[in-house]
Amino acid sequence: QVQLVESGGGLVQAGGSLRLSCAASGGTFSSYYMGWFRQSPGKEREFVATIRWTGGNTYYADSVKGRFTISKDNAKNTVYLQMNSLKPEDTAIYYCAVKRGAYSKSPDHYEYWGQGTQVTVSS
């Protein structure tokens, strides 16, 4: 059973930075995409970024491009989301998720999810 555990959320002022981590276990991830999504109150869960475990191809939502960077450490089975120049509108619960097969930014296509970590950006 795949398990994902996020960490690194917190409260930060606008313009600040945070790094989220997602530790994965219970599977071999060579053919997986590992992604980050976020959800704020009253809104649907939205795609943030994803990375292909083999090869490292990365994809970003337009709203975070140039500010966020997704990366991975294969030895630690961990994916990171470096978030810079944070804005109040980045405030949300951030979730890590994995899927097998082709790239997708739809949360419906991701099979396993972590419990989420809260990110709050104050103005």
PDB file of C-alpha atoms in Angstrom:
ATOM      1  CA  GLN A   1       0.000   0.000   0.000  1.00  0.00           C
ATOM      2  CA  VAL A   2       1.445   3.348  -1.051  1.00  0.00           C
ATOM      3  CA  GLN A   3       1.682   5.885   1.735  1.00  0.00           C
ATOM      4  CA  LEU A   4       2.486   9.571   1.358  1.00  0.00           C
ATOM      5  CA  VAL A   5       3.388  11.859   4.235  1.00  0.00           C
ATOM      6  CA  GLU A   6       3.653  15.617   3.706  1.00  0.00           C
ATOM      7  CA  SER A   7       5.521  18.044   5.925  1.00  0.00           C
ATOM      8  CA  GLY A   8       6.847  21.573   5.873  1.00  0.00           C
ATOM      9  CA  GLY A   9       3.717  23.685   5.897  1.00  0.00           C
ATOM     10  CA  GLY A  10       3.288  26.689   8.135  1.00  0.00           C
ATOM     11  CA  LEU A  11       2.640  30.402   8.383  1.00  0.00           C
ATOM     12  CA  VAL A  12       4.747  32.807   6.341  1.00  0.00           C
ATOM     13  CA  GLN A  13       4.528  36.429   5.319  1.00  0.00           C
ATOM     14  CA  ALA A  14       3.885  37.429   1.731  1.00  0.00           C
ATOM     15  CA  GLY A  15       7.114  37.322  -0.242  1.00  0.00           C
ATOM     16  CA  GLY A  16       8.520  34.570   1.932  1.00  0.00           C
ATOM     17  CA  SER A  17       9.418  30.972   1.167  1.00  0.00           C
ATOM     18  CA  LEU A  18       8.541  27.489   2.333  1.00  0.00           C
ATOM     19  CA  ARG A  19       9.647  24.024   1.281  1.00  0.00           C
ATOM     20  CA  LEU A  20       7.197  21.154   1.405  1.00  0.00           C
ATOM     21  CA  SER A  21       8.289  17.533   1.515  1.00  0.00           C
ATOM     22  CA  CYS A  22       6.414  14.371   0.588  1.00  0.00           C
ATOM     23  CA  ALA A  23       7.890  11.066   1.720  1.00  0.00           C
ATOM     24  CA  ALA A  24       6.590   8.067  -0.206  1.00  0.00           C
ATOM     25  CA  SER A  25       6.649   4.425   0.835  1.00  0.00           C
ATOM     26  CA  GLY A  26       5.046   1.119  -0.010  1.00  0.00           C
ATOM     27  CA  GLY A  27       5.754   1.035  -3.717  1.00  0.00           C
ATOM     28  CA  THR A  28       8.256   1.308  -6.512  1.00  0.00           C
ATOM     29  CA  PHE A  29       7.774   4.611  -8.216  1.00  0.00           C
ATOM     30  CA  SER A  30       9.763   4.303 -11.393  1.00  0.00           C
ATOM     31  CA  SER A  31       6.698   4.688 -13.632  1.00  0.00           C
ATOM     32  CA  TYR A  32       4.891   7.233 -11.494  1.00  0.00           C
ATOM     33  CA  TYR A  33       4.155  10.911 -11.577  1.00  0.00           C
ATOM     34  CA  MET A  34       4.246  12.558  -8.171  1.00  0.00           C
ATOM     35  CA  GLY A  35       2.295  15.752  -7.906  1.00  0.00           C
ATOM     36  CA  TRP A  36       1.286  18.575  -5.628  1.00  0.00           C
ATOM     37  CA  PHE A  37      -2.239  19.898  -5.429  1.00  0.00           C
ATOM     38  CA  ARG A  38      -3.841  22.482  -3.211  1.00  0.00           C
ATOM     39  CA  GLN A  39      -7.294  23.277  -1.932  1.00  0.00           C
ATOM     40  CA  SER A  40      -8.580  26.358  -0.174  1.00  0.00           C
ATOM     41  CA  PRO A  41     -12.001  26.720   1.510  1.00  0.00           C
ATOM     42  CA  GLY A  42     -14.870  26.772  -0.944  1.00  0.00           C
ATOM     43  CA  LYS A  43     -12.674  25.927  -3.913  1.00  0.00           C
ATOM     44  CA  GLU A  44     -11.977  22.754  -5.813  1.00  0.00           C
ATOM     45  CA  ARG A  45      -8.670  20.978  -5.481  1.00  0.00           C
ATOM     46  CA  GLU A  46      -6.283  22.398  -8.050  1.00  0.00           C
ATOM     47  CA  PHE A  47      -3.108  21.239  -9.723  1.00  0.00           C
ATOM     48  CA  VAL A  48       0.145  22.891  -8.656  1.00  0.00           C
ATOM     49  CA  ALA A  49       3.006  20.842 -10.100  1.00  0.00           C
ATOM     50  CA  THR A  50       4.035  17.309 -10.971  1.00  0.00           C
ATOM     51  CA  ILE A  51       7.249  15.449 -11.706  1.00  0.00           C
ATOM     52  CA  ARG A  52       7.944  12.192 -13.491  1.00  0.00           C
ATOM     53  CA  TRP A  53       9.839   9.886 -11.207  1.00  0.00           C
ATOM     54  CA  THR A  54      11.972   8.545 -14.038  1.00  0.00           C
ATOM     55  CA  GLY A  55      13.469  11.283 -16.150  1.00  0.00           C
ATOM     56  CA  GLY A  56      12.373  14.170 -13.972  1.00  0.00           C
ATOM     57  CA  ASN A  57      10.015  15.905 -16.436  1.00  0.00           C
ATOM     58  CA  THR A  58       8.222  18.693 -14.608  1.00  0.00           C
ATOM     59  CA  TYR A  59       4.959  20.527 -15.190  1.00  0.00           C
ATOM     60  CA  TYR A  60       3.519  23.551 -13.415  1.00  0.00           C
ATOM     61  CA  ALA A  61       0.300  25.440 -13.115  1.00  0.00           C
ATOM     62  CA  ASP A  62       0.554  28.889 -14.698  1.00  0.00           C
ATOM     63  CA  SER A  63      -0.213  30.495 -11.345  1.00  0.00           C
ATOM     64  CA  VAL A  64       2.991  29.149  -9.773  1.00  0.00           C
ATOM     65  CA  LYS A  65       5.346  29.017 -12.733  1.00  0.00           C
ATOM     66  CA  GLY A  66       8.567  30.871 -11.956  1.00  0.00           C
ATOM     67  CA  ARG A  67       7.880  30.884  -8.210  1.00  0.00           C
ATOM     68  CA  PHE A  68       7.574  27.186  -7.286  1.00  0.00           C
ATOM     69  CA  THR A  69       9.994  24.378  -8.065  1.00  0.00           C
ATOM     70  CA  ILE A  70       9.236  20.680  -7.792  1.00  0.00           C
ATOM     71  CA  SER A  71      12.125  18.267  -7.322  1.00  0.00           C
ATOM     72  CA  LYS A  72      12.827  14.749  -6.072  1.00  0.00           C
ATOM     73  CA  ASP A  73      15.341  12.684  -4.213  1.00  0.00           C
ATOM     74  CA  ASN A  74      15.176   9.144  -5.535  1.00  0.00           C
ATOM     75  CA  ALA A  75      17.293   7.738  -2.722  1.00  0.00           C
ATOM     76  CA  LYS A  76      14.889   9.095  -0.130  1.00  0.00           C
ATOM     77  CA  ASN A  77      11.691   8.487  -2.148  1.00  0.00           C
ATOM     78  CA  THR A  78      10.853  12.099  -1.428  1.00  0.00           C
ATOM     79  CA  VAL A  79       9.415  14.886  -3.533  1.00  0.00           C
ATOM     80  CA  TYR A  80       9.832  18.548  -2.632  1.00  0.00           C
ATOM     81  CA  LEU A  81       7.990  21.719  -3.487  1.00  0.00           C
ATOM     82  CA  GLN A  82      10.085  24.840  -3.032  1.00  0.00           C
ATOM     83  CA  MET A  83       7.744  27.807  -2.852  1.00  0.00           C
ATOM     84  CA  ASN A  84       9.203  31.292  -3.228  1.00  0.00           C
ATOM     85  CA  SER A  85       7.629  34.736  -3.486  1.00  0.00           C
ATOM     86  CA  LEU A  86       4.555  33.440  -1.739  1.00  0.00           C
ATOM     87  CA  LYS A  87       1.296  35.354  -2.058  1.00  0.00           C
ATOM     88  CA  PRO A  88      -1.796  35.351   0.159  1.00  0.00           C
ATOM     89  CA  GLU A  89      -3.664  33.557  -2.621  1.00  0.00           C
ATOM     90  CA  ASP A  90      -1.277  30.620  -2.205  1.00  0.00           C
ATOM     91  CA  THR A  91      -2.914  29.928   1.155  1.00  0.00           C
ATOM     92  CA  ALA A  92      -4.362  26.400   1.051  1.00  0.00           C
ATOM     93  CA  ILE A  93      -3.946  22.844   2.205  1.00  0.00           C
ATOM     94  CA  TYR A  94      -1.271  21.292   0.015  1.00  0.00           C
ATOM     95  CA  TYR A  95      -1.533  17.623  -0.892  1.00  0.00           C
ATOM     96  CA  CYS A  96       0.963  15.224  -2.381  1.00  0.00           C
ATOM     97  CA  ALA A  97      -0.368  12.555  -4.742  1.00  0.00           C
ATOM     98  CA  VAL A  98       0.892   9.869  -7.116  1.00  0.00           C
ATOM     99  CA  LYS A  99      -0.346   8.279 -10.311  1.00  0.00           C
ATOM    100  CA  ARG A 100       0.925   5.671 -12.675  1.00  0.00           C
ATOM    101  CA  GLY A 101       1.180   6.086 -16.406  1.00  0.00           C
ATOM    102  CA  ALA A 102       0.877   9.264 -18.437  1.00  0.00           C
ATOM    103  CA  TYR A 103       1.079  12.858 -17.312  1.00  0.00           C
ATOM    104  CA  SER A 104      -2.107  14.406 -15.990  1.00  0.00           C
ATOM    105  CA  LYS A 105      -3.004  17.502 -13.995  1.00  0.00           C
ATOM    106  CA  SER A 106      -6.432  16.238 -13.061  1.00  0.00           C
ATOM    107  CA  PRO A 107      -6.724  15.245  -9.408  1.00  0.00           C
ATOM    108  CA  ASP A 108      -9.211  12.555 -10.478  1.00  0.00           C
ATOM    109  CA  HIS A 109      -6.361  10.645 -12.151  1.00  0.00           C
ATOM    110  CA  TYR A 110      -4.162  10.468  -9.055  1.00  0.00           C
ATOM    111  CA  GLU A 111      -4.504   7.250  -7.109  1.00  0.00           C
ATOM    112  CA  TYR A 112      -2.871   7.859  -3.740  1.00  0.00           C
ATOM    113  CA  TRP A 113      -2.967  10.953  -1.562  1.00  0.00           C
ATOM    114  CA  GLY A 114      -1.284  12.247   1.536  1.00  0.00           C
ATOM    115  CA  GLN A 115      -3.116  13.845   4.432  1.00  0.00           C
ATOM    116  CA  GLY A 116      -2.198  17.403   3.451  1.00  0.00           C
ATOM    117  CA  THR A 117      -0.219  20.201   5.066  1.00  0.00           C
ATOM    118  CA  GLN A 118      -1.514  23.709   5.711  1.00  0.00           C
ATOM    119  CA  VAL A 119       0.222  26.687   4.127  1.00  0.00           C
ATOM    120  CA  THR A 120      -0.884  30.132   5.250  1.00  0.00           C
ATOM    121  CA  VAL A 121       0.508  33.300   3.694  1.00  0.00           C
ATOM    122  CA  SER A 122      -0.244  36.529   5.533  1.00  0.00           C
ATOM    123  CA  SER A 123      -0.370  39.891   3.799  1.00  0.00           C
TER     124      SER A 123
END
